[in-house]
Short mmCIF file of C-alpha atoms in Angstrom, two decimals:
data_model
loop_
_atom_site.label_atom_id
_atom_site.label_comp_id
_atom_site.label_asym_id
_atom_site.label_seq_id
_atom_site.Cartn_x
_atom_site.Cartn_y
_atom_site.Cartn_z
CA ASN A 7 0.31 10.99 12.91
CA ALA A 8 3.58 9.08 13.18
CA GLY A 9 3.45 7.69 9.63
CA VAL A 10 5.52 4.48 9.26
CA THR A 11 7.68 3.46 12.27
CA GLN A 12 10.28 0.73 12.48
CA THR A 13 12.15 -0.85 15.38
CA PRO A 14 14.94 -1.35 16.09
CA LYS A 15 17.03 1.19 14.18
CA PHE A 16 20.16 -0.95 14.47
CA GLN A 17 20.71 -4.60 15.18
CA VAL A 18 23.65 -6.97 15.26
CA LEU A 19 22.94 -10.70 15.10
CA LYS A 20 25.10 -13.82 15.11
CA THR A 21 24.68 -16.36 12.38
CA GLY A 22 21.82 -18.63 13.19
CA GLN A 23 20.00 -16.28 15.50
CA SER A 24 16.37 -15.26 14.90
CA MET A 25 14.73 -11.92 15.31
CA THR A 26 11.71 -9.86 14.27
CA LEU A 27 11.83 -6.43 12.67
CA GLN A 28 8.79 -4.44 13.65
CA CYS A 29 6.84 -2.14 11.37
CA ALA A 30 3.73 -0.16 12.11
CA GLN A 31 1.69 2.53 10.35
CA ASP A 32 -1.12 4.71 11.60
CA MET A 33 -2.47 5.91 8.22
CA ASN A 34 -4.91 3.02 7.73
CA HIS A 35 -3.11 1.96 4.57
CA GLU A 36 -4.15 -1.41 3.24
CA TYR A 37 -0.86 -2.13 1.41
CA MET A 38 2.39 -2.71 3.28
CA SER A 39 5.69 -4.08 2.12
CA TRP A 40 9.25 -4.89 3.15
CA TYR A 41 12.34 -4.02 1.10
CA ARG A 42 16.01 -4.62 1.56
CA GLN A 43 18.62 -2.20 0.30
CA ASP A 44 22.12 -3.29 -0.48
CA PRO A 45 24.88 -1.07 -1.91
CA GLY A 46 24.58 -0.62 -5.67
CA MET A 47 21.40 -2.72 -5.92
CA GLY A 48 18.61 -0.39 -5.13
CA LEU A 49 15.67 -1.71 -3.13
CA ARG A 50 14.37 -5.23 -3.54
CA LEU A 51 10.94 -6.38 -2.48
CA ILE A 52 10.92 -9.19 0.11
CA HIS A 53 7.24 -9.62 1.04
CA TYR A 54 4.10 -7.57 0.74
CA SER A 55 0.52 -7.51 2.05
CA VAL A 56 -2.59 -6.13 0.49
CA GLY A 57 -4.58 -6.25 3.76
CA ALA A 58 -4.92 -8.02 7.10
CA GLY A 59 -4.59 -11.73 6.79
CA ILE A 60 -3.14 -11.54 3.19
CA THR A 61 0.60 -11.72 2.40
CA ASP A 62 2.62 -12.68 -0.67
CA GLN A 63 6.23 -13.10 -1.72
CA GLY A 64 8.25 -10.48 -3.45
CA GLU A 65 11.48 -10.75 -5.39
CA VAL A 66 13.70 -12.01 -2.61
CA PRO A 67 11.61 -13.83 0.03
CA ASN A 68 13.95 -16.66 1.02
CA GLY A 69 14.94 -16.63 4.71
CA TYR A 70 12.13 -14.28 5.67
CA ASN A 71 8.57 -14.75 7.01
CA VAL A 72 5.82 -12.20 7.46
CA SER A 73 2.31 -12.05 8.86
CA ARG A 74 -0.41 -9.40 8.90
CA SER A 75 -2.85 -9.85 11.75
CA THR A 76 -3.90 -6.16 11.85
CA THR A 77 -3.98 -3.32 9.40
CA GLU A 78 -1.38 -1.43 11.41
CA ASP A 79 1.42 -3.97 11.88
CA PHE A 80 3.56 -5.93 9.48
CA PRO A 81 6.51 -7.65 11.23
CA LEU A 82 9.37 -9.32 9.35
CA ARG A 83 10.91 -12.40 10.82
CA LEU A 84 14.37 -13.81 10.19
CA LEU A 85 14.28 -17.42 11.29
CA SER A 86 18.03 -18.22 11.09
CA ALA A 87 20.13 -15.15 10.24
CA ALA A 88 22.86 -15.45 7.64
CA PRO A 89 25.61 -12.92 6.73
CA SER A 90 23.91 -12.52 3.32
CA GLN A 91 21.06 -10.87 5.21
CA THR A 92 23.24 -8.00 6.31
CA SER A 93 21.40 -5.00 4.80
CA VAL A 94 19.22 -2.01 5.47
CA TYR A 95 15.55 -3.01 5.74
CA PHE A 96 12.75 -0.60 4.87
CA CYS A 97 9.10 -1.07 5.58
CA ALA A 98 6.60 0.89 3.47
CA SER A 99 2.89 1.45 3.20
CA SER A 100 0.60 2.93 0.58
CA ILE A 101 -2.93 3.60 -0.42
CA THR A 102 -4.45 4.07 -3.76
CA SER A 103 -7.02 6.87 -3.60
CA GLY A 104 -7.93 8.88 -6.64
CA ASP A 105 -4.66 10.13 -8.14
CA THR A 106 -2.69 9.44 -4.93
CA TYR A 107 -0.22 6.61 -5.21
CA GLU A 108 2.47 7.64 -2.74
CA GLN A 109 4.31 4.94 -0.89
CA TYR A 110 5.60 6.01 2.53
CA PHE A 111 8.74 4.47 3.84
CA GLY A 112 9.80 3.91 7.43
CA PRO A 113 13.18 5.14 8.71
CA GLY A 114 14.86 1.75 8.15
CA THR A 115 16.62 -0.86 10.24
CA ARG A 116 20.28 -1.50 9.72
CA LEU A 117 20.97 -5.14 10.32
CA THR A 118 24.43 -6.72 10.58
CA VAL A 119 24.86 -10.50 10.73
CA THR A 120 28.26 -11.70 11.89
CA GLY B 3 9.52 -10.53 -13.85
CA GLU B 4 10.24 -6.88 -14.34
CA ASN B 5 13.78 -5.68 -14.76
CA VAL B 6 14.66 -1.92 -14.41
CA GLU B 7 18.02 -0.60 -15.48
CA GLN B 8 19.17 2.83 -14.49
CA HIS B 9 21.97 5.05 -15.90
CA PRO B 10 24.26 6.65 -15.03
CA SER B 11 25.27 5.28 -11.64
CA THR B 12 27.02 8.52 -10.76
CA LEU B 13 26.45 12.02 -12.14
CA SER B 14 28.17 15.26 -11.29
CA VAL B 15 26.89 18.62 -12.51
CA GLN B 16 27.66 22.29 -11.78
CA GLU B 17 25.11 24.23 -9.74
CA GLY B 18 22.52 25.67 -12.13
CA ASP B 19 23.04 23.07 -14.84
CA SER B 20 20.50 20.35 -15.71
CA ALA B 21 20.69 16.75 -14.74
CA VAL B 22 19.11 13.77 -16.59
CA ILE B 23 18.78 10.22 -15.31
CA LYS B 24 17.45 7.49 -17.52
CA CYS B 25 15.74 4.17 -16.85
CA THR B 26 14.57 1.29 -19.04
CA TYR B 27 12.14 -1.38 -18.13
CA SER B 28 11.41 -4.81 -19.56
CA ASP B 29 7.74 -5.54 -18.78
CA SER B 30 5.43 -3.92 -21.30
CA ALA B 31 2.61 -4.27 -18.76
CA SER B 32 4.26 -1.78 -16.40
CA ASN B 33 2.06 1.30 -16.02
CA TYR B 34 3.28 3.29 -13.00
CA PHE B 35 6.76 4.88 -12.76
CA PRO B 36 7.80 6.73 -9.60
CA TRP B 37 11.08 8.44 -8.82
CA TYR B 38 12.53 8.52 -5.31
CA LYS B 39 15.22 10.69 -3.73
CA GLN B 40 17.28 9.27 -0.85
CA GLU B 41 19.63 11.42 1.12
CA LEU B 42 22.45 9.81 3.03
CA GLY B 43 21.15 7.76 5.97
CA LYS B 44 17.51 8.70 5.23
CA ARG B 45 14.49 6.92 3.87
CA PRO B 46 13.52 7.12 0.18
CA GLN B 47 10.97 9.87 -0.56
CA LEU B 48 8.76 10.21 -3.66
CA ILE B 49 9.61 13.22 -5.72
CA ILE B 50 7.50 12.64 -8.84
CA ASP B 51 5.61 9.84 -10.56
CA ILE B 52 3.97 9.22 -13.93
CA ARG B 53 1.34 6.83 -15.20
CA SER B 54 1.48 5.12 -18.56
CA ASN B 55 -1.37 7.22 -20.07
CA VAL B 56 0.78 10.37 -19.76
CA GLY B 57 3.91 11.22 -21.67
CA GLU B 58 5.36 13.94 -19.50
CA LYS B 59 4.75 15.38 -16.06
CA LYS B 60 6.39 18.51 -14.47
CA ASP B 61 6.62 19.79 -10.95
CA GLN B 62 8.58 23.00 -10.67
CA ARG B 63 12.27 22.08 -11.45
CA ILE B 64 11.55 18.38 -11.84
CA ALA B 65 10.04 16.61 -14.87
CA VAL B 66 9.63 13.04 -15.90
CA THR B 67 9.10 11.80 -19.49
CA LEU B 68 7.88 8.37 -20.56
CA ASN B 69 8.33 6.64 -23.87
CA LYS B 70 6.20 3.45 -23.69
CA THR B 71 7.17 2.31 -27.18
CA ALA B 72 10.85 2.26 -26.26
CA LYS B 73 10.14 1.29 -22.67
CA HIS B 74 12.18 4.00 -21.07
CA PHE B 75 11.54 6.96 -18.83
CA SER B 76 13.76 9.82 -17.62
CA LEU B 77 14.03 12.22 -14.77
CA HIS B 78 15.03 15.82 -15.61
CA ILE B 79 16.15 18.30 -12.96
CA THR B 80 16.75 21.89 -14.08
CA GLU B 81 18.59 24.66 -12.36
CA THR B 82 20.24 22.18 -9.94
CA GLN B 83 21.09 23.22 -6.41
CA PRO B 84 23.48 21.68 -3.87
CA GLU B 85 20.49 20.34 -1.95
CA ASP B 86 19.58 18.21 -4.98
CA SER B 87 22.68 16.07 -4.19
CA ALA B 88 21.36 12.61 -3.26
CA VAL B 89 20.75 9.15 -4.64
CA TYR B 90 17.86 8.96 -7.07
CA PHE B 91 15.95 5.69 -7.80
CA CYS B 92 13.52 4.97 -10.54
CA ALA B 93 10.94 2.23 -10.18
CA ALA B 94 8.23 0.48 -12.18
CA SER B 95 5.06 -1.41 -11.42
CA SER B 96 2.34 -3.18 -13.46
CA SER B 97 -0.20 -2.66 -10.66
CA GLY B 98 -1.02 0.91 -11.68
CA SER B 99 0.07 2.05 -8.20
CA ALA B 100 2.97 1.96 -5.74
CA ARG B 101 2.49 -1.76 -5.24
CA GLN B 102 5.09 -4.37 -6.05
CA LEU B 103 7.64 -1.85 -7.33
CA THR B 104 10.82 -2.97 -9.03
CA PHE B 105 13.60 -0.45 -8.43
CA GLY B 106 16.55 0.59 -10.50
CA SER B 107 20.03 0.48 -8.92
CA GLY B 108 20.18 4.20 -8.24
CA THR B 109 22.11 7.30 -9.43
CA GLN B 110 24.36 9.27 -7.09
CA LEU B 111 23.87 12.94 -8.12
CA THR B 112 26.40 15.46 -6.93
CA VAL B 113 25.80 19.15 -7.54
CA LEU B 114 29.02 21.07 -7.34
CA PRO B 115 28.74 24.64 -6.01
#
């Protein structure tokens, strides 16, 4: 059971380039989400999904797209990278079962846009 | 939308002393309040959570209290140890679960030996 995995761990992009951050979970969780973490600002929700085929915007969705074709995978796409998107990105998944509400985070992707 | 404020931003305590971190939230519909610990370069990990129908919850040296009337909740760590040094985040959600969390800005806790 690998939990939540993310690739790549590090990435450097030039302004205007596009890329996809990968996220996968093997816990059969219906809920998945993407956060960005900037110094002194905690984690901010970018997009989330309550199940395959269903996605919605979080607090800071501009500049990012997502899709959820399977329960396991939830990729985050940057269409035209900007320096303001330099951040650490965390994917997370969770399930609500009884009294269990825990959200499991992936190891993160550190993205630098120059 | 929800706004969560967290204080203090940094906290230093002597080993063995207690540490208290406080958060306030704005949305009266919020009903789930987790706390996460994040060590340097690592992912956030849940350490304790509380639902709005409970006023206090304890797990060994960690406790969380919730005051719904005042819309604030606090993390209490007793008998602190050097391994408690980390950044702690509070969060709130109106979903009743760990969905659509709004996070505070974090508290850097340093436990001095």
